[in-house]
PDB file of C-alpha atoms in Angstrom:
ATOM      1  CA  UNK A 245      29.965  35.825  17.254  1.00  0.00           C
ATOM      2  CA  UNK A 246      31.952  35.647  13.994  1.00  0.00           C
ATOM      3  CA  UNK A 247      31.224  31.814  13.818  1.00  0.00           C
ATOM      4  CA  UNK A 248      27.567  32.566  14.558  1.00  0.00           C
ATOM      5  CA  UNK A 249      27.303  35.071  11.713  1.00  0.00           C
ATOM      6  CA  UNK A 250      29.188  32.581   9.340  1.00  0.00           C
ATOM      7  CA  UNK A 251      26.545  29.792  10.183  1.00  0.00           C
ATOM      8  CA  UNK A 252      23.689  32.220   9.558  1.00  0.00           C
ATOM      9  CA  UNK A 253      25.068  33.207   6.141  1.00  0.00           C
ATOM     10  CA  UNK A 254      25.873  29.549   5.327  1.00  0.00           C
ATOM     11  CA  UNK A 255      22.394  28.496   6.413  1.00  0.00           C
ATOM     12  CA  UNK A 256      20.890  31.249   4.325  1.00  0.00           C
ATOM     13  CA  UNK A 257      22.979  30.561   1.108  1.00  0.00           C
ATOM     14  CA  UNK A 258      21.991  26.613   1.367  1.00  0.00           C
ATOM     15  CA  UNK A 259      18.459  27.435   2.032  1.00  0.00           C
ATOM     16  CA  UNK A 260      18.327  29.691  -1.150  1.00  0.00           C
ATOM     17  CA  UNK A 261      20.208  27.008  -3.131  1.00  0.00           C
ATOM     18  CA  UNK A 262      17.583  24.240  -2.129  1.00  0.00           C
ATOM     19  CA  UNK A 263      14.675  26.635  -2.776  1.00  0.00           C
ATOM     20  CA  UNK A 264      16.097  27.500  -6.154  1.00  0.00           C
ATOM     21  CA  UNK A 265      16.447  23.644  -6.823  1.00  0.00           C
ATOM     22  CA  UNK A 266      12.987  23.084  -5.868  1.00  0.00           C
ATOM     23  CA  UNK A 267      11.441  25.784  -8.095  1.00  0.00           C
ATOM     24  CA  UNK A 268      13.635  24.482 -10.986  1.00  0.00           C
ATOM     25  CA  UNK A 269      12.619  20.937 -10.520  1.00  0.00           C
ATOM     26  CA  UNK A 270       9.121  22.069 -10.587  1.00  0.00           C
ATOM     27  CA  UNK A 271       8.904  23.959 -13.789  1.00  0.00           C
ATOM     28  CA  UNK A 272       5.565  23.690 -15.829  1.00  0.00           C
ATOM     29  CA  UNK A 273       5.317  20.667 -18.060  1.00  0.00           C
ATOM     30  CA  UNK A 274       4.053  22.927 -20.989  1.00  0.00           C
ATOM     31  CA  UNK A 275       7.640  24.304 -21.216  1.00  0.00           C
ATOM     32  CA  UNK A 276       9.028  20.928 -22.300  1.00  0.00           C
ATOM     33  CA  UNK A 277       8.602  20.162 -25.866  1.00  0.00           C
ATOM     34  CA  UNK A 278       5.742  17.594 -26.549  1.00  0.00           C
ATOM     35  CA  UNK A 279       6.553  14.771 -28.837  1.00  0.00           C
ATOM     36  CA  UNK A 280       3.869  13.505 -31.324  1.00  0.00           C
ATOM     37  CA  UNK A 281       2.931   9.887 -30.751  1.00  0.00           C
ATOM     38  CA  UNK A 282       4.827   7.520 -33.135  1.00  0.00           C
ATOM     39  CA  UNK A 283       2.689   6.509 -36.185  1.00  0.00           C
ATOM     40  CA  UNK A 284       1.804   2.849 -36.660  1.00  0.00           C
ATOM     41  CA  UNK A 285       1.717   1.626 -40.295  1.00  0.00           C
ATOM     42  CA  UNK A 286      -1.094  -0.533 -41.677  1.00  0.00           C
ATOM     43  CA  UNK A 287      -0.915  -1.735 -45.214  1.00  0.00           C
ATOM     44  CA  UNK A 288      -3.586  -2.785 -47.638  1.00  0.00           C
ATOM     45  CA  UNK A 289      -3.003  -4.254 -51.186  1.00  0.00           C
ATOM     46  CA  UNK A 290      -5.216  -3.252 -54.146  1.00  0.00           C
ATOM     47  CA  UNK A 291      -4.936  -5.692 -57.139  1.00  0.00           C
ATOM     48  CA  UNK A 292      -5.851  -4.457 -60.754  1.00  0.00           C
ATOM     49  CA  UNK A 293      -5.947  -6.284 -64.120  1.00  0.00           C
ATOM     50  CA  UNK A 294      -5.589  -3.352 -66.544  1.00  0.00           C
ATOM     51  CA  UNK A 295      -2.760  -1.072 -65.864  1.00  0.00           C
ATOM     52  CA  UNK A 296       0.415   0.205 -67.071  1.00  0.00           C
ATOM     53  CA  UNK A 297       3.294  -0.875 -66.987  1.00  0.00           C
ATOM     54  CA  UNK A 298       2.061  -4.354 -66.117  1.00  0.00           C
ATOM     55  CA  UNK A 299      -1.196  -5.862 -67.311  1.00  0.00           C
ATOM     56  CA  UNK A 300      -1.554  -7.521 -63.995  1.00  0.00           C
ATOM     57  CA  UNK A 301      -0.339  -5.644 -60.974  1.00  0.00           C
ATOM     58  CA  UNK A 302      -0.806  -4.572 -57.359  1.00  0.00           C
ATOM     59  CA  UNK A 303      -0.251  -1.364 -55.393  1.00  0.00           C
ATOM     60  CA  UNK A 304       0.157  -0.892 -51.521  1.00  0.00           C
ATOM     61  CA  UNK A 305      -1.895   1.669 -49.544  1.00  0.00           C
ATOM     62  CA  UNK A 306      -0.265   2.749 -46.380  1.00  0.00           C
ATOM     63  CA  UNK A 307      -2.524   3.792 -43.497  1.00  0.00           C
ATOM     64  CA  UNK A 308      -0.487   5.123 -40.607  1.00  0.00           C
ATOM     65  CA  UNK A 309      -2.329   6.091 -37.406  1.00  0.00           C
ATOM     66  CA  UNK A 310      -0.904   7.483 -34.075  1.00  0.00           C
ATOM     67  CA  UNK A 311      -3.925   7.465 -31.683  1.00  0.00           C
ATOM     68  CA  UNK A 312      -5.050  11.103 -32.550  1.00  0.00           C
ATOM     69  CA  UNK A 313      -7.919  10.568 -34.788  1.00  0.00           C
ATOM     70  CA  UNK A 314      -5.823  11.287 -37.888  1.00  0.00           C
ATOM     71  CA  UNK A 315      -4.910   8.830 -40.753  1.00  0.00           C
ATOM     72  CA  UNK A 316      -1.970   9.486 -42.895  1.00  0.00           C
ATOM     73  CA  UNK A 317      -2.444   7.865 -46.373  1.00  0.00           C
ATOM     74  CA  UNK A 318       0.147   7.016 -49.006  1.00  0.00           C
ATOM     75  CA  UNK A 319       0.519   4.884 -52.101  1.00  0.00           C
ATOM     76  CA  UNK A 320       3.351   2.673 -52.878  1.00  0.00           C
ATOM     77  CA  UNK A 321       4.798   1.878 -56.153  1.00  0.00           C
ATOM     78  CA  UNK A 322       2.999  -0.283 -58.696  1.00  0.00           C
ATOM     79  CA  UNK A 323       4.494  -3.845 -58.697  1.00  0.00           C
ATOM     80  CA  UNK A 324       4.094  -7.068 -60.747  1.00  0.00           C
ATOM     81  CA  UNK A 325       2.808  -9.892 -58.721  1.00  0.00           C
ATOM     82  CA  UNK A 326       4.577 -12.443 -61.243  1.00  0.00           C
ATOM     83  CA  UNK A 327       7.972 -11.126 -60.243  1.00  0.00           C
ATOM     84  CA  UNK A 328       9.898  -9.068 -57.933  1.00  0.00           C
ATOM     85  CA  UNK A 329       9.600  -5.782 -60.055  1.00  0.00           C
ATOM     86  CA  UNK A 330       8.075  -2.746 -59.060  1.00  0.00           C
ATOM     87  CA  UNK A 331       7.530   0.491 -61.344  1.00  0.00           C
ATOM     88  CA  UNK A 332       9.249   3.775 -60.588  1.00  0.00           C
ATOM     89  CA  UNK A 333       6.085   5.507 -60.243  1.00  0.00           C
ATOM     90  CA  UNK A 334       2.694   5.329 -58.142  1.00  0.00           C
ATOM     91  CA  UNK A 335      -0.678   5.514 -59.661  1.00  0.00           C
ATOM     92  CA  UNK A 336      -3.098   7.241 -57.480  1.00  0.00           C
ATOM     93  CA  UNK A 337      -5.759   5.463 -55.452  1.00  0.00           C
ATOM     94  CA  UNK A 338      -9.350   6.436 -54.701  1.00  0.00           C
ATOM     95  CA  UNK A 339      -9.722   5.906 -50.881  1.00  0.00           C
ATOM     96  CA  UNK A 340     -13.273   6.009 -49.224  1.00  0.00           C
ATOM     97  CA  UNK A 341     -13.477   5.653 -45.353  1.00  0.00           C
ATOM     98  CA  UNK A 342     -16.240   5.469 -42.801  1.00  0.00           C
ATOM     99  CA  UNK A 343     -15.883   5.949 -39.069  1.00  0.00           C
ATOM    100  CA  UNK A 344     -18.143   3.238 -37.365  1.00  0.00           C
ATOM    101  CA  UNK A 345     -18.074   5.128 -34.090  1.00  0.00           C
ATOM    102  CA  UNK A 346     -19.068   8.772 -35.158  1.00  0.00           C
ATOM    103  CA  UNK A 347     -20.507   8.309 -38.453  1.00  0.00           C
ATOM    104  CA  UNK A 348     -18.016  10.453 -40.290  1.00  0.00           C
ATOM    105  CA  UNK A 349     -17.093   9.495 -43.746  1.00  0.00           C
ATOM    106  CA  UNK A 350     -15.056  10.900 -46.794  1.00  0.00           C
ATOM    107  CA  UNK A 351     -13.188  10.190 -49.899  1.00  0.00           C
ATOM    108  CA  UNK A 352      -9.973  11.398 -51.318  1.00  0.00           C
ATOM    109  CA  UNK A 353      -7.519  10.706 -53.945  1.00  0.00           C
ATOM    110  CA  UNK A 354      -4.216   9.400 -52.493  1.00  0.00           C
ATOM    111  CA  UNK A 355      -0.704   9.347 -54.297  1.00  0.00           C
ATOM    112  CA  UNK A 356       2.893   9.014 -53.310  1.00  0.00           C
ATOM    113  CA  UNK A 357       2.810  12.245 -51.219  1.00  0.00           C
ATOM    114  CA  UNK A 358       1.255  11.592 -47.735  1.00  0.00           C
ATOM    115  CA  UNK A 359      -2.440  12.827 -47.358  1.00  0.00           C
ATOM    116  CA  UNK A 360      -3.510  13.458 -43.735  1.00  0.00           C
ATOM    117  CA  UNK A 361      -7.039  12.839 -43.174  1.00  0.00           C
ATOM    118  CA  UNK A 362      -8.992  13.549 -39.775  1.00  0.00           C
ATOM    119  CA  UNK A 363     -11.379  10.665 -39.118  1.00  0.00           C
ATOM    120  CA  UNK A 364     -11.989  10.908 -35.462  1.00  0.00           C
ATOM    121  CA  UNK A 365     -11.483   8.190 -32.893  1.00  0.00           C
ATOM    122  CA  UNK A 366     -12.947   4.797 -33.291  1.00  0.00           C
ATOM    123  CA  UNK A 367     -12.956   1.932 -35.895  1.00  0.00           C
ATOM    124  CA  UNK A 368     -12.503   3.235 -39.410  1.00  0.00           C
ATOM    125  CA  UNK A 369     -13.388   1.068 -42.662  1.00  0.00           C
ATOM    126  CA  UNK A 370     -11.286   1.611 -45.673  1.00  0.00           C
ATOM    127  CA  UNK A 371     -11.962   0.944 -49.247  1.00  0.00           C
ATOM    128  CA  UNK A 372      -9.230   1.687 -51.943  1.00  0.00           C
ATOM    129  CA  UNK A 373      -9.317   1.251 -55.667  1.00  0.00           C
ATOM    130  CA  UNK A 374      -7.122   2.234 -58.468  1.00  0.00           C
ATOM    131  CA  UNK A 375      -7.778   5.425 -60.128  1.00  0.00           C
ATOM    132  CA  UNK A 376      -7.785   4.380 -64.004  1.00  0.00           C
ATOM    133  CA  UNK A 377      -9.711   5.358 -66.825  1.00  0.00           C
ATOM    134  CA  UNK A 378     -12.421   4.771 -67.719  1.00  0.00           C
ATOM    135  CA  UNK A 379     -13.367   2.532 -64.777  1.00  0.00           C
ATOM    136  CA  UNK A 380     -11.083   0.818 -62.226  1.00  0.00           C
ATOM    137  CA  UNK A 381     -10.837  -3.062 -62.945  1.00  0.00           C
ATOM    138  CA  UNK A 382      -9.586  -5.144 -60.305  1.00  0.00           C
ATOM    139  CA  UNK A 383      -9.919  -5.908 -56.518  1.00  0.00           C
ATOM    140  CA  UNK A 384     -10.180  -3.287 -54.014  1.00  0.00           C
ATOM    141  CA  UNK A 385      -8.148  -3.006 -50.763  1.00  0.00           C
ATOM    142  CA  UNK A 386     -10.638  -3.342 -47.913  1.00  0.00           C
ATOM    143  CA  UNK A 387      -9.618  -3.158 -44.369  1.00  0.00           C
ATOM    144  CA  UNK A 388     -10.292  -1.778 -40.825  1.00  0.00           C
ATOM    145  CA  UNK A 389      -8.118   0.363 -38.505  1.00  0.00           C
ATOM    146  CA  UNK A 390      -8.386   2.213 -35.314  1.00  0.00           C
ATOM    147  CA  UNK A 391      -6.806   5.650 -35.355  1.00  0.00           C
TER     148      UNK A 391
END
């Protein structure tokens, strides 16, 4: 009888342990932190012929996407195309965009601090020019990305 009671208790303890392990293993997925998808960077170059500190220069627009319908824009430093020199500052860029899938469009001014725009999913056309006074003189950055 003693051995039967021990076996019953042992079976109950093992059964409870297995049931507890099964419950812990099936915890809701919402309890785990959800990582944001990684951003993929797309660069667009805009050239200008009237600027400071270089009479000729270029600036890079970085458009980072992560598949969520958002684009994170930032402008890189102004650089001299004749030599490997870049200025220690960024000139603002005027960015215009249009989503060819849903018709959404907009414009924003982008500097060195990243600016996030909700464009929606689908191919997005980008047009970026330097913001100078009185008018931007140069070649715009034109491109297509899929956020």
